[in-house]
Coordinates of C-alpha atoms in Angstrom, one line a residue:
M101 CA -0.5 0.1 0.0
N102 CA 1.5 3.4 -1.5
A103 CA 2.2 6.8 1.7
A104 CA -1.2 8.0 0.2
N105 CA -3.6 5.0 0.7
T106 CA -1.5 4.0 4.0
L107 CA -2.7 7.9 5.4
K108 CA -6.6 7.0 4.2
K109 CA -6.4 3.9 5.8
L110 CA -5.0 5.3 9.2
G111 CA -7.8 8.0 8.5
I112 CA -10.6 5.9 8.1
E113 CA -9.3 3.7 11.4
Q114 CA -9.2 7.1 13.4
T115 CA -12.3 8.3 12.4
F116 CA -13.8 4.8 13.3
N117 CA -11.9 5.1 16.9
Y118 CA -13.9 8.5 17.2
I119 CA -17.4 7.3 16.2
Y120 CA -17.1 4.4 18.3
K121 CA -16.7 6.8 21.5
D122 CA -20.0 7.8 20.9
P123 CA -21.7 6.8 18.2
D124 CA -25.2 8.7 18.1
K125 CA -22.9 12.2 18.5
N126 CA -20.1 11.1 16.4
M127 CA -21.2 9.5 13.1
N128 CA -21.6 12.1 10.6
K129 CA -17.5 12.7 11.0
I130 CA -17.7 9.5 8.9
M131 CA -19.0 11.1 6.1
D132 CA -16.4 14.3 6.3
W133 CA -13.5 11.6 6.4
A134 CA -15.1 10.1 2.7
D135 CA -15.7 13.4 1.2
K136 CA -12.1 14.6 2.1
F137 CA -10.6 11.4 0.6
S138 CA -13.1 10.3 -2.5
Q139 CA -11.4 13.3 -5.0
G140 CA -15.3 13.6 -6.0
Q141 CA -15.8 10.3 -7.0
F142 CA -19.1 8.5 -5.8
P143 CA -21.0 12.0 -5.2
F144 CA -24.5 10.6 -5.1
Q145 CA -24.1 7.8 -3.0
R146 CA -21.8 10.0 -0.5
E147 CA -24.8 12.3 -0.4
M148 CA -27.8 9.3 0.5
I149 CA -25.2 7.8 2.9
R150 CA -25.3 11.1 5.1
E151 CA -28.8 11.8 4.8
A152 CA -29.1 7.7 6.3
I153 CA -26.7 9.0 8.9
E154 CA -28.4 12.7 9.7
N155 CA -32.3 12.3 9.0
P156 CA -34.1 10.4 11.9
E157 CA -37.1 10.0 9.5
H158 CA -34.8 7.9 6.9
P159 CA -35.6 4.4 6.8
Y160 CA -31.1 3.7 7.2
Y161 CA -31.4 5.8 10.0
S162 CA -31.1 3.0 12.7
Y163 CA -29.7 0.5 10.3
I164 CA -26.6 2.7 10.2
R165 CA -27.0 2.4 14.3
K166 CA -27.1 -1.0 14.1
L167 CA -23.5 -1.7 12.2
F168 CA -21.6 0.5 14.8
K169 CA -23.9 -1.4 17.9
D170 CA -24.3 -4.6 16.7
V171 CA -21.3 -5.5 14.9
D172 CA -17.6 -6.4 16.1
P173 CA -15.6 -3.1 16.0
H174 CA -12.9 -5.3 14.4
V175 CA -15.3 -6.3 11.9
T176 CA -16.6 -3.3 10.9
K177 CA -13.1 -1.6 10.7
T178 CA -11.6 -4.4 8.5
L179 CA -14.8 -4.2 6.0
A180 CA -14.8 -0.4 6.2
V181 CA -10.6 -0.2 5.3
N182 CA -11.1 -2.8 2.7
F183 CA -14.3 -2.3 1.4
F184 CA -14.3 2.0 1.0
I185 CA -10.2 2.1 0.7
N186 CA -9.1 -0.6 -1.4
A187 CA -12.2 -1.8 -3.5
A188 CA -13.4 1.6 -3.9
L189 CA -11.0 4.3 -3.6
T190 CA -8.1 2.6 -4.6
G191 CA -9.4 -0.6 -6.5
W192 CA -11.5 1.5 -8.8
P193 CA -9.2 4.3 -10.6
K194 CA -7.0 1.8 -11.1
E195 CA -8.9 -0.6 -13.2
E196 CA -10.3 2.5 -15.3
K197 CA -6.8 3.0 -15.9
L198 CA -6.3 -0.4 -16.6
R199 CA -9.3 -1.0 -18.6
Q200 CA -8.2 2.1 -21.1
K201 CA -4.7 0.6 -21.3
Y202 CA -5.9 -2.3 -22.6
N203 CA -8.7 -1.8 -24.1
C204 CA -10.7 -4.6 -22.5
N205 CA -13.1 -5.3 -19.5
I206 CA -10.9 -4.9 -15.9
P207 CA -13.4 -6.5 -13.2
W208 CA -14.5 -5.1 -10.1
A209 CA -14.9 -8.5 -8.4
I210 CA -14.2 -11.7 -9.0
L211 CA -16.6 -14.2 -8.8
L212 CA -15.1 -18.2 -8.1
D213 CA -15.5 -22.3 -7.0
P214 CA -12.9 -23.5 -4.5
T215 CA -15.3 -26.4 -5.1
S216 CA -18.0 -28.5 -6.1
A217 CA -18.7 -30.5 -3.7
C218 CA -21.5 -29.7 -1.8
N219 CA -23.4 -31.4 1.6
L220 CA -26.6 -30.5 0.2
H221 CA -28.6 -32.1 -3.4
C222 CA -30.9 -29.3 -4.1
T223 CA -33.9 -29.5 -6.7
G224 CA -32.5 -27.5 -9.7
C225 CA -29.3 -26.4 -8.7
W226 CA -27.2 -26.7 -11.8
A227 CA -23.8 -27.0 -10.1
A228 CA -25.1 -30.3 -8.8
E229 CA -24.2 -31.0 -12.1
Y230 CA -21.0 -30.2 -11.9
G231 CA -20.7 -33.4 -9.2
H232 CA -18.0 -33.7 -6.4
K233 CA -14.6 -33.7 -8.3
L234 CA -14.0 -30.5 -9.0
N235 CA -11.8 -28.0 -6.6
L236 CA -9.0 -24.8 -7.1
T237 CA -6.6 -26.0 -5.0
Y238 CA -5.2 -23.1 -2.2
D239 CA -2.1 -22.8 -4.3
E240 CA -4.6 -21.9 -7.6
I241 CA -7.1 -19.8 -5.6
D242 CA -3.8 -17.9 -3.9
D243 CA -2.7 -17.2 -7.4
I244 CA -6.4 -16.0 -8.4
I245 CA -6.5 -13.1 -5.6
C246 CA -3.0 -12.6 -6.6
Q247 CA -3.1 -11.3 -10.1
G248 CA -6.7 -10.0 -9.4
K249 CA -4.8 -7.7 -6.9
E250 CA -2.7 -6.8 -9.4
L251 CA -5.8 -5.0 -11.5
G252 CA -6.9 -3.3 -8.9
V253 CA -9.1 -6.1 -7.7
Y254 CA -10.1 -6.2 -3.9
M255 CA -13.6 -8.4 -4.0
Y256 CA -14.4 -11.9 -4.3
I257 CA -17.1 -13.6 -4.2
Y258 CA -17.1 -17.4 -3.4
T259 CA -20.0 -19.9 -5.1
G260 CA -20.5 -23.4 -5.7
G261 CA -20.8 -26.4 -4.9
E262 CA -20.8 -25.4 -1.1
P263 CA -17.7 -23.1 -0.6
L264 CA -17.8 -24.0 3.0
V265 CA -16.3 -27.6 2.3
R266 CA -13.2 -25.5 1.7
K267 CA -13.7 -23.5 5.0
K268 CA -10.1 -24.3 6.4
D269 CA -8.5 -22.5 3.0
L270 CA -10.9 -19.9 2.9
I271 CA -10.0 -18.9 6.5
K272 CA -6.0 -19.2 5.3
L273 CA -6.7 -16.9 2.3
C274 CA -8.4 -14.6 4.8
E275 CA -5.4 -14.3 6.6
K276 CA -2.9 -13.6 3.8
H277 CA -5.2 -11.3 2.1
S278 CA -6.4 -9.5 4.9
D279 CA -7.0 -6.3 2.5
C280 CA -9.6 -7.7 0.4
V281 CA -13.2 -8.7 1.0
F282 CA -14.6 -12.3 0.4
L283 CA -18.0 -12.6 0.2
C284 CA -19.8 -16.1 0.4
F285 CA -22.7 -17.8 -1.2
T286 CA -23.8 -20.4 1.2
N287 CA -26.9 -23.0 2.9
A288 CA -25.3 -22.0 6.1
T289 CA -25.3 -25.8 7.2
L290 CA -21.1 -26.2 8.0
I291 CA -21.4 -23.1 9.9
D292 CA -20.2 -24.1 13.8
E293 CA -19.2 -21.6 16.7
Y294 CA -15.6 -22.4 15.6
F295 CA -15.9 -21.4 12.5
A296 CA -17.6 -18.2 13.6
N297 CA -15.2 -17.6 15.7
E298 CA -12.5 -17.8 13.4
M299 CA -14.7 -15.5 10.8
L300 CA -14.5 -12.9 13.9
R301 CA -11.1 -12.9 13.8
V302 CA -10.3 -12.5 10.3
G303 CA -13.0 -9.7 10.1
N304 CA -13.3 -9.6 6.1
L305 CA -15.6 -12.6 5.3
V306 CA -18.9 -12.0 4.9
P307 CA -21.8 -15.5 4.0
A308 CA -24.7 -14.9 1.7
I309 CA -27.4 -17.6 3.0
S310 CA -29.4 -18.6 0.6
L311 CA -33.1 -19.3 1.5
E312 CA -36.0 -20.1 -0.5
G313 CA -38.7 -18.6 1.8
F314 CA -40.1 -19.9 4.8
E315 CA -39.2 -23.5 6.0
E316 CA -41.9 -25.6 4.1
A317 CA -40.3 -23.8 1.3
T318 CA -36.7 -24.3 2.2
D319 CA -37.0 -27.6 3.2
D320 CA -38.8 -29.4 -0.1
R321 CA -36.0 -27.3 -2.2
R322 CA -33.0 -28.2 0.3
G323 CA -34.1 -31.4 2.7
N324 CA -35.6 -31.8 6.1
G325 CA -34.5 -29.9 8.2
V326 CA -31.8 -27.7 6.3
Y327 CA -34.1 -24.5 7.4
Q328 CA -33.8 -25.3 11.0
K329 CA -30.5 -25.2 10.3
V330 CA -29.7 -21.6 8.5
I331 CA -31.5 -20.6 11.7
H332 CA -29.2 -21.4 14.1
A333 CA -26.8 -20.9 12.3
M334 CA -27.9 -17.0 11.6
E335 CA -28.9 -17.1 15.5
L336 CA -24.8 -18.5 16.0
L337 CA -23.9 -14.9 13.5
R338 CA -25.8 -12.3 15.0
K339 CA -24.2 -13.0 18.9
K340 CA -20.8 -13.4 17.3
K341 CA -21.2 -9.8 16.2
L342 CA -21.0 -10.7 12.6
I343 CA -22.6 -9.2 9.5
Y344 CA -24.5 -11.5 7.2
G345 CA -27.2 -11.7 4.4
I346 CA -29.6 -13.5 2.4
S347 CA -30.1 -14.6 -0.7
C348 CA -33.1 -15.5 -2.8
C349 CA -33.7 -17.0 -5.9
Y350 CA -37.7 -16.0 -7.0
T351 CA -39.3 -18.1 -9.6
S352 CA -42.7 -18.3 -10.8
A353 CA -43.8 -20.4 -8.0
N354 CA -42.1 -18.8 -5.1
Y355 CA -42.1 -15.2 -6.2
N356 CA -45.0 -14.2 -4.2
S357 CA -44.0 -15.9 -0.9
I358 CA -40.4 -14.9 -1.3
T359 CA -40.9 -11.3 -1.9
S360 CA -44.2 -10.5 1.0
E361 CA -43.6 -8.2 3.1
E362 CA -43.9 -10.9 5.7
F363 CA -41.0 -12.6 4.5
Y364 CA -38.8 -9.7 4.0
D365 CA -39.7 -8.2 7.8
S366 CA -38.8 -11.8 9.0
L367 CA -35.0 -11.2 7.7
I368 CA -34.8 -7.8 8.7
D369 CA -35.9 -9.4 12.6
L370 CA -33.6 -12.3 11.5
G371 CA -30.7 -9.8 11.9
A372 CA -29.2 -9.5 8.1
Y373 CA -27.6 -6.6 6.7
F374 CA -28.3 -7.0 3.2
V375 CA -30.3 -9.3 1.0
W376 CA -29.8 -10.6 -2.2
Y377 CA -32.4 -11.5 -5.2
F378 CA -32.0 -13.3 -8.1
H379 CA -34.0 -13.9 -11.0
Y380 CA -34.7 -17.6 -12.0
M381 CA -32.0 -19.3 -15.2
P382 CA -33.1 -22.2 -16.9
V383 CA -29.8 -23.0 -16.9
G384 CA -28.4 -26.9 -17.6
N385 CA -30.3 -29.7 -19.6
D386 CA -32.5 -30.0 -16.7
A387 CA -33.5 -27.1 -15.8
A388 CA -37.1 -26.1 -15.8
P389 CA -38.5 -23.1 -18.3
Q390 CA -41.6 -23.3 -16.5
L391 CA -40.1 -21.9 -13.6
L392 CA -38.9 -18.3 -15.3
P393 CA -41.4 -15.7 -13.7
T394 CA -44.2 -14.2 -15.9
P395 CA -43.6 -10.9 -17.0
E396 CA -46.9 -9.5 -14.3
Q397 CA -44.2 -11.8 -11.8
R398 CA -41.2 -10.3 -13.0
I399 CA -42.9 -6.7 -12.5
G400 CA -44.3 -7.2 -9.3
V401 CA -40.7 -8.4 -7.7
Y402 CA -39.3 -5.6 -9.1
E403 CA -41.7 -3.1 -7.6
K404 CA -42.0 -4.4 -4.4
I405 CA -37.9 -5.0 -4.0
R406 CA -37.7 -1.0 -5.0
K407 CA -40.7 -0.1 -2.1
Y408 CA -38.9 -2.4 0.1
R409 CA -35.5 -0.6 0.4
A410 CA -36.5 2.3 0.1
T411 CA -38.8 2.2 3.6
K412 CA -37.6 -0.5 5.6
P413 CA -33.9 -1.4 6.9
L414 CA -32.5 -4.1 5.2
F415 CA -30.5 -3.3 2.2
A416 CA -32.1 -5.4 -1.2
M417 CA -29.8 -5.6 -4.5
D418 CA -32.2 -7.4 -7.2
F419 CA -29.5 -8.8 -9.7
Q420 CA -31.5 -8.6 -12.7
N421 CA -34.1 -5.6 -12.4
D422 CA -31.6 -3.2 -10.6
A423 CA -29.0 -3.4 -14.5
E424 CA -30.1 0.5 -14.5
Y425 CA -28.2 1.6 -11.8
V426 CA -24.8 -0.3 -13.2
G427 CA -25.3 0.4 -16.7
G428 CA -26.4 -2.5 -17.7
C429 CA -24.8 -6.6 -18.0
I430 CA -21.8 -6.3 -15.6
A431 CA -20.8 -9.9 -16.8
G432 CA -17.6 -10.8 -19.3
G433 CA -15.2 -8.9 -17.1
R434 CA -17.1 -5.7 -17.1
R435 CA -17.7 -5.4 -13.4
Y436 CA -17.5 -9.7 -12.6
L437 CA -16.1 -12.8 -14.0
H438 CA -16.8 -16.3 -12.9
I439 CA -13.9 -19.3 -12.7
N440 CA -15.9 -22.4 -11.8
A441 CA -13.7 -25.6 -9.7
N442 CA -12.0 -26.4 -13.2
G443 CA -10.5 -23.3 -14.0
D444 CA -12.4 -22.3 -16.8
I445 CA -13.2 -18.6 -17.2
D446 CA -16.2 -17.9 -17.3
P447 CA -18.4 -14.6 -18.2
C448 CA -21.6 -14.9 -15.6
V449 CA -22.1 -17.7 -13.0
F450 CA -25.3 -18.4 -14.7
I451 CA -23.2 -18.3 -18.7
H452 CA -21.1 -21.3 -18.6
Y453 CA -19.2 -21.0 -22.1
S454 CA -15.6 -20.4 -22.1
D455 CA -12.6 -20.0 -24.4
S456 CA -9.6 -19.9 -21.4
N457 CA -9.0 -21.8 -18.6
I458 CA -7.1 -20.3 -15.3
R459 CA -4.3 -23.1 -16.1
E460 CA -3.5 -22.4 -19.0
K461 CA -3.7 -18.8 -18.7
T462 CA -3.4 -15.2 -16.1
L463 CA -6.5 -13.1 -15.6
L464 CA -5.2 -10.7 -18.2
Q465 CA -5.1 -13.3 -21.2
A466 CA -8.7 -14.5 -20.7
L467 CA -9.7 -11.2 -20.3
R468 CA -8.7 -10.1 -23.7
S469 CA -9.6 -13.5 -24.8
P470 CA -12.6 -13.9 -27.5
M471 CA -15.1 -14.4 -25.8
L472 CA -14.8 -12.0 -23.0
M473 CA -13.8 -9.3 -25.7
A474 CA -17.2 -9.8 -27.3
Y475 CA -18.8 -8.9 -23.9
H476 CA -16.5 -5.6 -23.8
A477 CA -17.5 -5.2 -28.0
N478 CA -21.0 -5.7 -26.9
Q479 CA -22.1 -3.9 -23.7
P480 CA -24.5 -2.7 -22.9
F481 CA -26.5 -5.4 -24.8
N482 CA -30.5 -3.6 -24.8
E483 CA -30.6 0.2 -24.4
N484 CA -33.2 -0.6 -22.3
M485 CA -31.7 -1.6 -18.5
L486 CA -34.8 -4.1 -17.9
R487 CA -33.6 -5.8 -20.5
P488 CA -29.7 -6.4 -19.5
C489 CA -28.9 -9.9 -20.3
P490 CA -27.6 -11.3 -23.4
M491 CA -29.0 -15.7 -22.2
L492 CA -32.6 -14.0 -20.6
E493 CA -33.7 -10.9 -22.6
N494 CA -31.5 -10.9 -25.3
P495 CA -30.6 -14.7 -26.2
Q496 CA -29.9 -13.6 -29.6
K497 CA -26.7 -11.9 -28.4
L498 CA -25.2 -15.1 -26.4
R499 CA -26.0 -16.9 -29.6
A500 CA -23.9 -15.2 -31.7
M501 CA -20.9 -15.0 -29.1
V502 CA -20.5 -18.7 -28.2
N503 CA -20.9 -19.1 -32.2
E504 CA -17.9 -16.1 -33.0
S505 CA -15.8 -16.8 -30.2
G506 CA -15.5 -20.9 -30.7
A507 CA -16.2 -20.9 -27.1
H508 CA -17.5 -24.4 -25.3
S509 CA -19.8 -25.3 -22.6
T510 CA -18.0 -25.6 -19.5
D511 CA -20.8 -28.1 -18.0
L512 CA -18.0 -31.2 -17.3
Q513 CA -21.1 -33.5 -16.5
S514 CA -24.0 -32.6 -19.2
P515 CA -22.7 -30.1 -22.2
E516 CA -25.4 -27.5 -23.3
S517 CA -25.1 -25.8 -25.8
A518 CA -25.5 -22.4 -26.1
E519 CA -29.1 -22.8 -28.7
H520 CA -30.2 -25.1 -26.5
L521 CA -29.9 -22.7 -23.4
C522 CA -31.2 -20.1 -25.7
A523 CA -34.1 -21.5 -27.3
K524 CA -35.5 -21.8 -23.5
C525 CA -35.5 -18.0 -23.3
D526 CA -36.6 -16.6 -26.7
N527 CA -40.0 -17.1 -26.1
Y528 CA -39.3 -14.9 -22.2
A529 CA -37.9 -12.9 -23.8
K530 CA -40.7 -12.0 -26.2
H531 CA -42.7 -11.6 -23.7
W532 CA -41.0 -9.7 -21.6
K533 CA -39.6 -6.9 -24.1
V534 CA -43.5 -5.8 -24.1
S535 CA -43.3 -5.2 -20.5
A536 CA -40.5 -4.4 -20.3
D537 CA -40.6 -1.6 -22.9
K538 CA -43.3 0.4 -21.8
L539 CA -42.3 -0.1 -17.9
W540 CA -38.6 1.5 -18.9
Q541 CA -40.5 4.7 -20.8
E542 CA -42.5 5.3 -17.8
N543 CA -39.8 5.7 -15.9
K544 CA -38.0 7.7 -18.1
K545 CA -41.0 10.3 -18.2
R546 CA -41.4 10.0 -14.7
K547 CA -37.6 11.0 -14.2
T548 CA -38.0 13.8 -17.0
S549 CA -40.7 14.7 -15.1
S550 CA -39.2 14.7 -11.6
I551 CA -35.7 16.9 -13.2
S552 CA -39.0 19.2 -14.7
L553 CA -40.3 20.0 -11.2
N554 CA -36.8 20.5 -9.5

């Protein structure tokens, strides 16, 4: 870390130490610090956070105080330094320079699968098709992170399989790369007190726990007793004063319950700090296209999540419907890419086609490969940010990129052609286009009217 970044790190640590003396009185100092060191970056985000800190009527007024009162100070400081200093203020400008230098995508986050193994066998999970034999070694994961940091990447997200099958290695990586943030999508059934204490010690690992809804829905897909194991894990994490969130996949079958106000409020009661909603993707030869939400259902999810996010103290991300905030599709290395347990470098955790493997190419070489350069050349895939994906909403785009790049299916158990995958999306894309275009135009008119009034 250079001298300027060391000063920033010391600045935020001193600011946090001052805040902890009297959080309610001193909390606005964190934004004074952010304004000082941001160099003008992220003005809208900084303004929103300051309002949440200072306005008692703001729905996130209590949420921010929870971060200082209910989370261990070591965890809060570690994540704040790693996220704001390393991933944002240091990493982002470096990534921008390299994007210009190499004329290719440079990611902000890297998703990787430590293993294809899982202790559960959930209905409809494409990860299960990979089997239990594939693993990235500790040294391979370490090398990926080292390469990533050379590109300015300090955010790493574990998927799988079940990443916590490798929890000893994950803790070792947290120790070695103490300057990074690690997020782990997990079923949570392997979280015990020893591991929670290890998470508390390193301070830079955050679990995103999968739930299908309430007990009946979760156990129906994941197995009897899983819901209660998840609840126990969250109670343990809460007792240890750790940060954790929830991951939910909405389908045509569960969308109503999993996005209900009752379920959302239950997540707040369980102490979650964020919830990440994912649209069902018909990935894999055994996928069920009938689980794709209808246009009416997707609009319902869109409206509910935005309402909750604006009124309740739980931060929600809607992976498919929030594309307008990030300029469309973020895959293909534009903001993230995915490396599976076989080392294949996929453009997206949902799109398993590759022409590169981390055991044969460096990250930078892969980012300049035909498949990821096709993403770079074609993004955004649609001017309507409610139709961002080259698979789900623009399947003709994925067909073309796979064919032209010569990419192959990276599903080693049951390879699926791009034509087979995209054919499952054609009808969905056709019907969603009508609703999405109407909603997008309505939003544009609403924003224009709001600007005019101001």
